[in-house]
Amino acid sequence: SQKIEQNSEALNIQEGKTATLTCNYTNYSPAYLQWYRQDPGRGPVFLLLIRENEKEKRKERLKVTFDTTLKQSLFHITASQPADSATYLCALDGRGSYIPTFGRGTSLIVHP
Amino acid sequence: NAGVTQTPKFRVLKTGQSMTLLCAQDMNHEYMYWYRQDPGMGLRLIHYSVGEGTTAKGEVPDGYNVSRLKKQNFLLGLESAAPSQTSVYFCASSYEAVLPYEQYFGPGTRLTVT
C-alpha cells in the first residue's frame, strides 16, 4: 500500500545550525512533492513545491531535494532560528491527482 | 482578504447530536476540501469539491456529508456525532488544478464528541 513516512520523533537543533527533515515514500510515483509548515493551533501553510524532474528547489533559507530513485525528499532550513520551530508536513500526489496526500509531519524545535 | 475562515472554532457535542461546520473563502478558488487531523494520523481527506454544486468522497468520508451550494462556501455536516469524530477539522481551498497546487488552509475547528 502507499505510504508516506516522516520521522515521528521531534528534531531538536541549536540556533544557527541547519535543520534537515526527511520524507520517504513507498508505492508512489509522484509528479510533485510539497512541503507545508504548521504551527500549534493553526492550519498548515504552503512553503515549497518540487517537481519530479527537479533535483533541488530553494527559497530564501529553505532548500528541498527530491530523489525519485531513493523515493525521498529532504527539507533543509539553513541558519535556523527559534521562530522556525513548527511541524513540517510533506505532501505528494498520487499520480494524476491534483489533491496531495499528507505525511504525519515532523516537529522541529530550534533552541536559542 | 480574509482567506479561508471556519466557523465555529470550538464545539462540544454529545453522541448522536448533529452539527454543521462552515468554511468560507474569498479567493475565488474552484477547489475546496475538508480534512481531519488526529494525533499520529496526520491530515486525512474527508470530502472535496471541484466546483460549485459538486462534491466527492475522500479517504475517510463515512459519517460526514458535505454541500457546496455557493462557490465560496463548503459545509461539512455530521448527522449523528460519534466519539470517533473527535478531531480537529481543517478546511482548505486551492485554484483550479494549476501548479503549484498550493492549498490554503483555514484555522481549524476543534470538535469534541462526548
PDB file of C-alpha atoms in Angstrom:
ATOM      1  CA  SER A   1       0.000   0.000   0.000  1.00  0.00           C
ATOM      2  CA  GLN A   2       1.011   3.614  -0.473  1.00  0.00           C
ATOM      3  CA  LYS A   3       2.881   5.111   2.411  1.00  0.00           C
ATOM      4  CA  ILE A   4       4.451   8.461   3.295  1.00  0.00           C
ATOM      5  CA  GLU A   5       6.884   8.399   6.191  1.00  0.00           C
ATOM      6  CA  GLN A   6       8.157  11.311   8.210  1.00  0.00           C
ATOM      7  CA  ASN A   7      10.123  10.945  11.405  1.00  0.00           C
ATOM      8  CA  SER A   8       7.663  10.995  14.288  1.00  0.00           C
ATOM      9  CA  GLU A   9      10.383  11.995  16.743  1.00  0.00           C
ATOM     10  CA  ALA A  10      10.959  15.699  17.157  1.00  0.00           C
ATOM     11  CA  LEU A  11      14.153  17.136  15.750  1.00  0.00           C
ATOM     12  CA  ASN A  12      15.982  19.313  18.257  1.00  0.00           C
ATOM     13  CA  ILE A  13      18.750  21.553  16.982  1.00  0.00           C
ATOM     14  CA  GLN A  14      20.682  24.590  18.090  1.00  0.00           C
ATOM     15  CA  GLU A  15      20.022  28.017  16.632  1.00  0.00           C
ATOM     16  CA  GLY A  16      22.221  28.750  13.643  1.00  0.00           C
ATOM     17  CA  LYS A  17      22.562  25.128  12.577  1.00  0.00           C
ATOM     18  CA  THR A  18      20.994  23.558   9.506  1.00  0.00           C
ATOM     19  CA  ALA A  19      17.868  21.519  10.135  1.00  0.00           C
ATOM     20  CA  THR A  20      17.246  18.583   7.817  1.00  0.00           C
ATOM     21  CA  LEU A  21      13.899  16.817   7.716  1.00  0.00           C
ATOM     22  CA  THR A  22      13.167  13.677   5.749  1.00  0.00           C
ATOM     23  CA  CYS A  23      10.146  12.483   3.799  1.00  0.00           C
ATOM     24  CA  ASN A  24      10.201   8.940   2.449  1.00  0.00           C
ATOM     25  CA  TYR A  25       7.506   7.311   0.377  1.00  0.00           C
ATOM     26  CA  THR A  26       6.679   3.873  -0.964  1.00  0.00           C
ATOM     27  CA  ASN A  27       4.386   2.685  -3.735  1.00  0.00           C
ATOM     28  CA  TYR A  28       4.044   6.180  -5.155  1.00  0.00           C
ATOM     29  CA  SER A  29       5.326   7.690  -8.354  1.00  0.00           C
ATOM     30  CA  PRO A  30       4.644  11.312  -7.504  1.00  0.00           C
ATOM     31  CA  ALA A  31       4.728  14.031 -10.097  1.00  0.00           C
ATOM     32  CA  TYR A  32       5.425  16.587  -7.387  1.00  0.00           C
ATOM     33  CA  LEU A  33       6.037  16.911  -3.676  1.00  0.00           C
ATOM     34  CA  GLN A  34       5.081  19.786  -1.412  1.00  0.00           C
ATOM     35  CA  TRP A  35       6.245  20.956   1.990  1.00  0.00           C
ATOM     36  CA  TYR A  36       3.993  22.766   4.460  1.00  0.00           C
ATOM     37  CA  ARG A  37       4.602  24.346   7.850  1.00  0.00           C
ATOM     38  CA  GLN A  38       2.100  24.015  10.679  1.00  0.00           C
ATOM     39  CA  ASP A  39       2.215  25.973  13.924  1.00  0.00           C
ATOM     40  CA  PRO A  40       0.312  24.764  17.019  1.00  0.00           C
ATOM     41  CA  GLY A  41      -3.387  25.552  16.781  1.00  0.00           C
ATOM     42  CA  ARG A  42      -3.165  26.719  13.170  1.00  0.00           C
ATOM     43  CA  GLY A  43      -3.691  25.315   9.717  1.00  0.00           C
ATOM     44  CA  PRO A  44      -0.763  24.278   7.506  1.00  0.00           C
ATOM     45  CA  VAL A  45       0.905  26.904   5.347  1.00  0.00           C
ATOM     46  CA  PHE A  46       2.410  26.059   1.964  1.00  0.00           C
ATOM     47  CA  LEU A  47       6.175  26.521   1.645  1.00  0.00           C
ATOM     48  CA  LEU A  48       7.544  24.883  -1.486  1.00  0.00           C
ATOM     49  CA  LEU A  49       6.708  22.518  -4.320  1.00  0.00           C
ATOM     50  CA  ILE A  50       9.274  20.461  -6.203  1.00  0.00           C
ATOM     51  CA  ARG A  51       8.517  18.514  -9.357  1.00  0.00           C
ATOM     52  CA  GLU A  52       9.731  15.019 -10.177  1.00  0.00           C
ATOM     53  CA  ASN A  53      12.151  16.328 -12.800  1.00  0.00           C
ATOM     54  CA  GLU A  54      13.702  18.841 -10.397  1.00  0.00           C
ATOM     55  CA  LYS A  55      16.549  17.759  -8.166  1.00  0.00           C
ATOM     56  CA  GLU A  56      16.566  20.812  -5.924  1.00  0.00           C
ATOM     57  CA  LYS A  57      14.494  23.896  -5.136  1.00  0.00           C
ATOM     58  CA  ARG A  58      15.432  26.877  -2.998  1.00  0.00           C
ATOM     59  CA  LYS A  59      13.521  29.683  -1.338  1.00  0.00           C
ATOM     60  CA  GLU A  60      15.427  32.017   0.936  1.00  0.00           C
ATOM     61  CA  ARG A  61      16.788  29.792   3.766  1.00  0.00           C
ATOM     62  CA  LEU A  62      14.831  26.758   2.608  1.00  0.00           C
ATOM     63  CA  LYS A  63      16.097  24.050   0.302  1.00  0.00           C
ATOM     64  CA  VAL A  64      14.237  20.954  -0.852  1.00  0.00           C
ATOM     65  CA  THR A  65      15.688  17.993  -2.706  1.00  0.00           C
ATOM     66  CA  PHE A  66      13.763  15.241  -4.441  1.00  0.00           C
ATOM     67  CA  ASP A  67      15.341  11.885  -5.253  1.00  0.00           C
ATOM     68  CA  THR A  68      12.876   9.697  -7.119  1.00  0.00           C
ATOM     69  CA  THR A  69      15.329   6.792  -7.122  1.00  0.00           C
ATOM     70  CA  LEU A  70      15.646   6.790  -3.336  1.00  0.00           C
ATOM     71  CA  LYS A  71      11.956   7.811  -3.054  1.00  0.00           C
ATOM     72  CA  GLN A  72      12.934  10.556  -0.674  1.00  0.00           C
ATOM     73  CA  SER A  73      12.740  14.294  -0.197  1.00  0.00           C
ATOM     74  CA  LEU A  74      14.965  16.262   2.155  1.00  0.00           C
ATOM     75  CA  PHE A  75      13.906  19.623   3.544  1.00  0.00           C
ATOM     76  CA  HIS A  76      16.675  21.880   4.819  1.00  0.00           C
ATOM     77  CA  ILE A  77      16.470  25.091   6.813  1.00  0.00           C
ATOM     78  CA  THR A  78      19.816  26.843   6.973  1.00  0.00           C
ATOM     79  CA  ALA A  79      20.800  29.239   9.770  1.00  0.00           C
ATOM     80  CA  SER A  80      17.818  28.017  11.759  1.00  0.00           C
ATOM     81  CA  GLN A  81      16.068  30.304  14.220  1.00  0.00           C
ATOM     82  CA  PRO A  82      13.741  29.621  17.176  1.00  0.00           C
ATOM     83  CA  ALA A  83      10.942  31.086  15.014  1.00  0.00           C
ATOM     84  CA  ASP A  84      11.418  28.115  12.660  1.00  0.00           C
ATOM     85  CA  SER A  85      10.109  25.804  15.387  1.00  0.00           C
ATOM     86  CA  ALA A  86       6.979  24.157  13.996  1.00  0.00           C
ATOM     87  CA  THR A  87       5.744  20.919  12.484  1.00  0.00           C
ATOM     88  CA  TYR A  88       6.675  20.375   8.849  1.00  0.00           C
ATOM     89  CA  LEU A  89       4.479  18.259   6.614  1.00  0.00           C
ATOM     90  CA  CYS A  90       5.336  16.756   3.283  1.00  0.00           C
ATOM     91  CA  ALA A  91       2.602  16.050   0.774  1.00  0.00           C
ATOM     92  CA  LEU A  92       2.698  14.314  -2.552  1.00  0.00           C
ATOM     93  CA  ASP A  93       0.293  13.447  -5.282  1.00  0.00           C
ATOM     94  CA  GLY A  94      -0.943  10.031  -6.297  1.00  0.00           C
ATOM     95  CA  ARG A  95      -0.052  10.497  -9.951  1.00  0.00           C
ATOM     96  CA  GLY A  96      -2.816  12.042 -11.969  1.00  0.00           C
ATOM     97  CA  SER A  97      -4.386  13.685  -8.935  1.00  0.00           C
ATOM     98  CA  TYR A  98      -4.078  17.333  -8.033  1.00  0.00           C
ATOM     99  CA  ILE A  99      -5.020  16.534  -4.457  1.00  0.00           C
ATOM    100  CA  PRO A 100      -1.960  15.865  -2.295  1.00  0.00           C
ATOM    101  CA  THR A 101      -1.707  13.166   0.333  1.00  0.00           C
ATOM    102  CA  PHE A 102      -0.068  14.379   3.531  1.00  0.00           C
ATOM    103  CA  GLY A 103       2.524  12.767   5.749  1.00  0.00           C
ATOM    104  CA  ARG A 104       2.143  12.937   9.518  1.00  0.00           C
ATOM    105  CA  GLY A 105       4.736  15.659   9.897  1.00  0.00           C
ATOM    106  CA  THR A 106       7.908  16.106  11.898  1.00  0.00           C
ATOM    107  CA  SER A 107       8.236  18.566  14.733  1.00  0.00           C
ATOM    108  CA  LEU A 108      11.277  20.857  14.630  1.00  0.00           C
ATOM    109  CA  ILE A 109      12.451  22.588  17.786  1.00  0.00           C
ATOM    110  CA  VAL A 110      15.195  25.174  17.454  1.00  0.00           C
ATOM    111  CA  HIS A 111      16.860  26.044  20.731  1.00  0.00           C
ATOM    112  CA  PRO A 112      18.343  29.517  21.303  1.00  0.00           C
TER     113      PRO A 112
ATOM    114  CA  ASN B   1      -8.734  39.339   2.086  1.00  0.00           C
ATOM    115  CA  ALA B   2      -9.729  37.067   4.952  1.00  0.00           C
ATOM    116  CA  GLY B   3      -8.516  33.941   3.109  1.00  0.00           C
ATOM    117  CA  VAL B   4     -10.166  30.776   4.450  1.00  0.00           C
ATOM    118  CA  THR B   5     -12.346  31.102   7.518  1.00  0.00           C
ATOM    119  CA  GLN B   6     -14.024  28.403   9.560  1.00  0.00           C
ATOM    120  CA  THR B   7     -16.989  28.546  11.922  1.00  0.00           C
ATOM    121  CA  PRO B   8     -17.084  27.618  14.774  1.00  0.00           C
ATOM    122  CA  LYS B   9     -13.593  27.445  16.260  1.00  0.00           C
ATOM    123  CA  PHE B  10     -14.570  25.056  19.036  1.00  0.00           C
ATOM    124  CA  ARG B  11     -17.554  22.815  19.649  1.00  0.00           C
ATOM    125  CA  VAL B  12     -18.545  20.125  22.107  1.00  0.00           C
ATOM    126  CA  LEU B  13     -21.264  17.689  21.063  1.00  0.00           C
ATOM    127  CA  LYS B  14     -22.956  14.803  22.752  1.00  0.00           C
ATOM    128  CA  THR B  15     -23.071  11.467  20.964  1.00  0.00           C
ATOM    129  CA  GLY B  16     -25.915  11.437  18.470  1.00  0.00           C
ATOM    130  CA  GLN B  17     -26.159  15.200  18.052  1.00  0.00           C
ATOM    131  CA  SER B  18     -25.750  16.841  14.684  1.00  0.00           C
ATOM    132  CA  MET B  19     -23.885  19.921  13.572  1.00  0.00           C
ATOM    133  CA  THR B  20     -22.618  21.751  10.526  1.00  0.00           C
ATOM    134  CA  LEU B  21     -19.169  23.242  10.095  1.00  0.00           C
ATOM    135  CA  LEU B  22     -18.946  26.188   7.750  1.00  0.00           C
ATOM    136  CA  CYS B  23     -15.974  27.038   5.577  1.00  0.00           C
ATOM    137  CA  ALA B  24     -15.782  30.229   3.562  1.00  0.00           C
ATOM    138  CA  GLN B  25     -13.089  31.506   1.183  1.00  0.00           C
ATOM    139  CA  ASP B  26     -12.818  34.856  -0.538  1.00  0.00           C
ATOM    140  CA  MET B  27     -10.109  33.958  -3.072  1.00  0.00           C
ATOM    141  CA  ASN B  28     -12.478  32.741  -5.803  1.00  0.00           C
ATOM    142  CA  HIS B  29     -10.950  29.255  -5.600  1.00  0.00           C
ATOM    143  CA  GLU B  30     -12.597  26.458  -7.507  1.00  0.00           C
ATOM    144  CA  TYR B  31     -11.478  23.607  -5.270  1.00  0.00           C
ATOM    145  CA  MET B  32     -12.317  23.159  -1.611  1.00  0.00           C
ATOM    146  CA  TYR B  33     -11.502  20.374   0.836  1.00  0.00           C
ATOM    147  CA  TRP B  34     -12.329  19.107   4.294  1.00  0.00           C
ATOM    148  CA  TYR B  35      -9.643  17.317   6.319  1.00  0.00           C
ATOM    149  CA  ARG B  36      -9.484  15.919   9.793  1.00  0.00           C
ATOM    150  CA  GLN B  37      -6.276  15.834  11.790  1.00  0.00           C
ATOM    151  CA  ASP B  38      -5.752  13.404  14.629  1.00  0.00           C
ATOM    152  CA  PRO B  39      -2.607  12.876  16.728  1.00  0.00           C
ATOM    153  CA  GLY B  40      -0.300  10.445  14.970  1.00  0.00           C
ATOM    154  CA  MET B  41      -2.580  10.212  11.935  1.00  0.00           C
ATOM    155  CA  GLY B  42      -1.772  13.334  10.017  1.00  0.00           C
ATOM    156  CA  LEU B  43      -4.227  15.097   7.730  1.00  0.00           C
ATOM    157  CA  ARG B  44      -6.849  12.859   6.165  1.00  0.00           C
ATOM    158  CA  LEU B  45      -9.172  13.990   3.398  1.00  0.00           C
ATOM    159  CA  ILE B  46     -12.876  13.637   4.194  1.00  0.00           C
ATOM    160  CA  HIS B  47     -14.623  15.181   1.169  1.00  0.00           C
ATOM    161  CA  TYR B  48     -13.702  17.655  -1.503  1.00  0.00           C
ATOM    162  CA  SER B  49     -15.324  19.753  -4.204  1.00  0.00           C
ATOM    163  CA  VAL B  50     -14.018  20.772  -7.611  1.00  0.00           C
ATOM    164  CA  GLY B  51     -16.637  23.435  -8.157  1.00  0.00           C
ATOM    165  CA  GLU B  52     -19.979  24.846  -7.128  1.00  0.00           C
ATOM    166  CA  GLY B  53     -22.594  22.110  -6.893  1.00  0.00           C
ATOM    167  CA  THR B  54     -20.073  19.241  -6.958  1.00  0.00           C
ATOM    168  CA  THR B  55     -18.735  17.072  -4.152  1.00  0.00           C
ATOM    169  CA  ALA B  56     -16.659  13.889  -3.956  1.00  0.00           C
ATOM    170  CA  LYS B  57     -15.535  11.455  -1.279  1.00  0.00           C
ATOM    171  CA  GLY B  58     -12.058  11.461   0.096  1.00  0.00           C
ATOM    172  CA  GLU B  59     -10.198   8.941   2.208  1.00  0.00           C
ATOM    173  CA  VAL B  60     -12.486   8.942   5.287  1.00  0.00           C
ATOM    174  CA  PRO B  61     -15.997  10.070   4.239  1.00  0.00           C
ATOM    175  CA  ASP B  62     -18.145   7.833   6.448  1.00  0.00           C
ATOM    176  CA  GLY B  63     -20.330   9.702   8.931  1.00  0.00           C
ATOM    177  CA  TYR B  64     -19.973  13.032   7.108  1.00  0.00           C
ATOM    178  CA  ASN B  65     -21.877  14.843   4.401  1.00  0.00           C
ATOM    179  CA  VAL B  66     -20.966  17.986   2.509  1.00  0.00           C
ATOM    180  CA  SER B  67     -22.559  20.595   0.307  1.00  0.00           C
ATOM    181  CA  ARG B  68     -21.202  23.321  -1.991  1.00  0.00           C
ATOM    182  CA  LEU B  69     -24.204  25.413  -2.939  1.00  0.00           C
ATOM    183  CA  LYS B  70     -22.102  28.546  -3.405  1.00  0.00           C
ATOM    184  CA  LYS B  71     -18.592  28.711  -4.788  1.00  0.00           C
ATOM    185  CA  GLN B  72     -17.231  30.452  -1.720  1.00  0.00           C
ATOM    186  CA  ASN B  73     -18.758  28.115   0.881  1.00  0.00           C
ATOM    187  CA  PHE B  74     -18.201  24.460   1.713  1.00  0.00           C
ATOM    188  CA  LEU B  75     -20.253  22.905   4.508  1.00  0.00           C
ATOM    189  CA  LEU B  76     -19.390  19.769   6.450  1.00  0.00           C
ATOM    190  CA  GLY B  77     -22.214  18.039   8.285  1.00  0.00           C
ATOM    191  CA  LEU B  78     -22.238  15.431  10.992  1.00  0.00           C
ATOM    192  CA  GLU B  79     -25.688  13.863  11.179  1.00  0.00           C
ATOM    193  CA  SER B  80     -25.147  11.743  14.289  1.00  0.00           C
ATOM    194  CA  ALA B  81     -21.888  12.534  16.026  1.00  0.00           C
ATOM    195  CA  ALA B  82     -19.761   9.740  17.471  1.00  0.00           C
ATOM    196  CA  PRO B  83     -16.771   9.945  19.841  1.00  0.00           C
ATOM    197  CA  SER B  84     -14.573   8.712  16.960  1.00  0.00           C
ATOM    198  CA  GLN B  85     -15.288  12.022  15.234  1.00  0.00           C
ATOM    199  CA  THR B  86     -13.492  13.948  17.949  1.00  0.00           C
ATOM    200  CA  SER B  87     -10.789  15.693  15.964  1.00  0.00           C
ATOM    201  CA  VAL B  88      -9.535  18.966  14.559  1.00  0.00           C
ATOM    202  CA  TYR B  89     -11.180  19.756  11.242  1.00  0.00           C
ATOM    203  CA  PHE B  90      -9.461  21.858   8.606  1.00  0.00           C
ATOM    204  CA  CYS B  91     -10.945  23.331   5.511  1.00  0.00           C
ATOM    205  CA  ALA B  92      -8.716  24.223   2.571  1.00  0.00           C
ATOM    206  CA  SER B  93      -9.102  25.701  -0.871  1.00  0.00           C
ATOM    207  CA  SER B  94      -6.982  25.912  -3.997  1.00  0.00           C
ATOM    208  CA  TYR B  95      -7.020  27.300  -7.508  1.00  0.00           C
ATOM    209  CA  GLU B  96      -8.164  25.113 -10.354  1.00  0.00           C
ATOM    210  CA  ALA B  97      -5.554  22.418 -10.891  1.00  0.00           C
ATOM    211  CA  VAL B  98      -2.632  24.690 -11.649  1.00  0.00           C
ATOM    212  CA  LEU B  99       0.835  24.301 -10.208  1.00  0.00           C
ATOM    213  CA  PRO B 100       1.958  24.647  -7.508  1.00  0.00           C
ATOM    214  CA  TYR B 101      -1.406  23.189  -6.353  1.00  0.00           C
ATOM    215  CA  GLU B 102      -0.959  25.197  -3.197  1.00  0.00           C
ATOM    216  CA  GLN B 103      -3.670  24.614  -0.643  1.00  0.00           C
ATOM    217  CA  TYR B 104      -4.776  27.462   1.612  1.00  0.00           C
ATOM    218  CA  PHE B 105      -5.941  26.240   4.977  1.00  0.00           C
ATOM    219  CA  GLY B 106      -8.343  27.699   7.493  1.00  0.00           C
ATOM    220  CA  PRO B 107      -7.556  27.952  11.212  1.00  0.00           C
ATOM    221  CA  GLY B 108      -9.362  24.739  12.109  1.00  0.00           C
ATOM    222  CA  THR B 109     -12.354  23.682  14.224  1.00  0.00           C
ATOM    223  CA  ARG B 110     -11.697  21.638  17.337  1.00  0.00           C
ATOM    224  CA  LEU B 111     -14.612  19.246  17.852  1.00  0.00           C
ATOM    225  CA  THR B 112     -15.104  17.070  20.904  1.00  0.00           C
ATOM    226  CA  VAL B 113     -17.823  14.439  20.974  1.00  0.00           C
ATOM    227  CA  THR B 114     -18.643  13.084  24.434  1.00  0.00           C
TER     228      THR B 114
END
